[in-house]
Amino acid sequence: MRYFLRMTTTINDIMRKKLETIEGTSSVQQAAKKMKDRNVSSLLIVDEKGNPQGIVSERDLATKVCLNDKNASAVTNQEIMSSPLITISSSSSPAEAADLMLQHNVRHLLVVNNENKHKPVGIVTPLDFTKYQQYTEDKGKDTIEKILEYYV
Amino acid sequence: MSALHCSRILDQKECLVTNIQVMSSSSNNMSLESISVSSIMITDVKTAGENQSIQAACNILYKNKIGSVVIIKNSTSENNENKVPVGIVTERDIVRLVSLPDNKRLVHEPVHLLMRSPLIIINPNSSIVEAMQTMQQKDIRRLPVVDNKEKLLGIVTDKDIFRLILKNQSLLASSATSDQMLVDQQSIYGKFTDYWLRGIPTTP
């Protein structure tokens, strides 16, 4: 029985559990420093109460900051973050995540606790789909292929 | 693919059984060892000259919605002829720059100051397995494909390899032909999964 239970891959298996946050009012320079120090590729942007507002990824920093001749200490995370935040339950399948990404045209999904939808537990990106191959036998294979084609 | 997946999830005994089942159900002779890097590489590689600014490199990332740009030796020519790659700049390198206090000034510096060099490359005739091994050993996700005359031919990424495996699931199984092979293969794919699991490597 354990064998069969384990054969179903969920978002919980492939998501990044290292969830680093930073306030929306702090600078993108601080965000870049945090990403570098904590070795993560995205940060969850929160308000002063800790509520999730958006996501800032390496790509946001690489493309939205360097192209405008502004000092990174003068740009806030709120200005460049991707929002609204699209969330997915940790018990969902990788194919459902891929579907959501395509539907909303985003590369990052905030993973929330299955029981408590307000509790962020991780982040999932298209790159994470390469972690497991077992679900390639699922019917969601086409969607995952598509997401790898366009988003990674 | 179960050969890869079970090596992490199931215990040794179950894993072996699954592998043998997969092996015996496989009928084609293609394997990851027999497919060359050149057959799956992307030939339209986005490049920047080593003396172009970091900002120009960022613009290339932005315009093409890509994560890396290959830096070529003293050349601004747009055609693929005579492109000698000398380094690579990824989004992570740009993040490193954004984290520095004088980033506004630094974006106008030549990109060769930021690029990662020496460049780790692969020969077009190498196999997919060799590419996977190099990526795993060097902790990288992208390998520029370069011929014997140092000319840039293309780039192969972990995503391209994953997509190939996704489309041809028999590849992993059919490459294992004996017990010894099975063990060797498993360690490579296991390591490659570990590498995927750890995510994007840190910039030194």
Tab-separated table of C-alpha atoms in Angstrom, chain B residues 115-186:
chain	number	residue	atom	x	y	z
B	115	MET	CA	31.019	36.788	-16.826
B	116	ARG	CA	31.902	33.355	-15.529
B	117	SER	CA	35.104	32.139	-17.091
B	118	PRO	CA	36.728	29.807	-18.111
B	119	LEU	CA	33.685	28.510	-19.894
B	120	ILE	CA	32.765	24.857	-19.439
B	121	ILE	CA	31.936	23.550	-22.905
B	122	ILE	CA	31.026	20.293	-24.658
B	123	ASN	CA	31.921	18.794	-28.030
B	124	PRO	CA	29.008	18.321	-30.507
B	125	ASN	CA	29.788	14.595	-30.838
B	126	SER	CA	29.550	13.949	-27.101
B	127	SER	CA	26.569	11.950	-25.874
B	128	ILE	CA	23.666	13.157	-23.773
B	129	VAL	CA	25.014	11.086	-20.875
B	130	GLU	CA	28.341	12.913	-21.065
B	131	ALA	CA	26.484	16.234	-21.027
B	132	MET	CA	24.494	15.108	-17.970
B	133	GLN	CA	27.689	14.018	-16.212
B	134	THR	CA	29.422	17.328	-16.916
B	135	MET	CA	26.416	19.323	-15.708
B	136	GLN	CA	26.250	17.270	-12.555
B	137	GLN	CA	29.994	17.381	-11.817
B	138	LYS	CA	30.377	21.090	-12.506
B	139	ASP	CA	27.044	22.029	-10.947
B	140	ILE	CA	25.774	23.909	-13.992
B	141	ARG	CA	22.640	23.822	-16.146
B	142	ARG	CA	23.858	25.080	-19.497
B	143	LEU	CA	26.636	23.814	-21.753
B	144	PRO	CA	27.732	25.761	-24.830
B	145	VAL	CA	28.537	23.369	-27.687
B	146	VAL	CA	31.876	24.206	-29.273
B	147	ASP	CA	33.782	22.526	-32.150
B	148	ASN	CA	37.522	21.814	-32.361
B	149	LYS	CA	38.156	25.273	-33.821
B	150	GLU	CA	36.598	26.886	-30.729
B	151	LYS	CA	33.567	27.955	-32.751
B	152	LEU	CA	30.226	28.217	-30.954
B	153	LEU	CA	27.698	25.823	-32.520
B	154	GLY	CA	24.867	25.819	-30.000
B	155	ILE	CA	23.892	25.335	-26.384
B	156	VAL	CA	22.416	22.375	-24.511
B	157	THR	CA	20.519	22.805	-21.240
B	158	ASP	CA	19.180	20.483	-18.549
B	159	LYS	CA	15.703	21.459	-19.697
B	160	ASP	CA	16.392	20.142	-23.225
B	161	ILE	CA	17.599	16.826	-21.796
B	162	PHE	CA	14.608	16.568	-19.503
B	163	ARG	CA	12.244	17.289	-22.395
B	164	LEU	CA	13.932	14.569	-24.464
B	165	ILE	CA	13.498	12.048	-21.644
B	166	LEU	CA	9.892	13.173	-21.104
B	167	LYS	CA	9.092	12.490	-24.744
B	168	ASN	CA	11.015	9.198	-24.957
B	169	GLN	CA	10.630	7.418	-21.682
B	170	SER	CA	12.199	4.227	-22.975
B	171	LEU	CA	15.572	5.968	-23.262
B	172	LEU	CA	16.510	5.524	-19.632
B	173	ALA	CA	15.508	1.891	-19.550
B	174	SER	CA	16.986	0.838	-22.873
B	175	SER	CA	20.384	2.227	-21.962
B	176	ALA	CA	20.658	-0.365	-19.206
B	177	THR	CA	21.654	-3.672	-20.784
B	178	SER	CA	23.364	-5.557	-17.979
B	179	ASP	CA	23.304	-5.585	-14.202
B	180	GLN	CA	26.580	-3.716	-14.065
B	181	MET	CA	25.296	-1.105	-16.483
B	182	LEU	CA	22.141	-0.806	-14.474
B	183	VAL	CA	24.097	0.121	-11.369
B	184	ASP	CA	26.289	2.612	-13.245
B	185	GLN	CA	23.337	4.215	-14.975
B	186	GLN	CA	21.419	4.507	-11.767
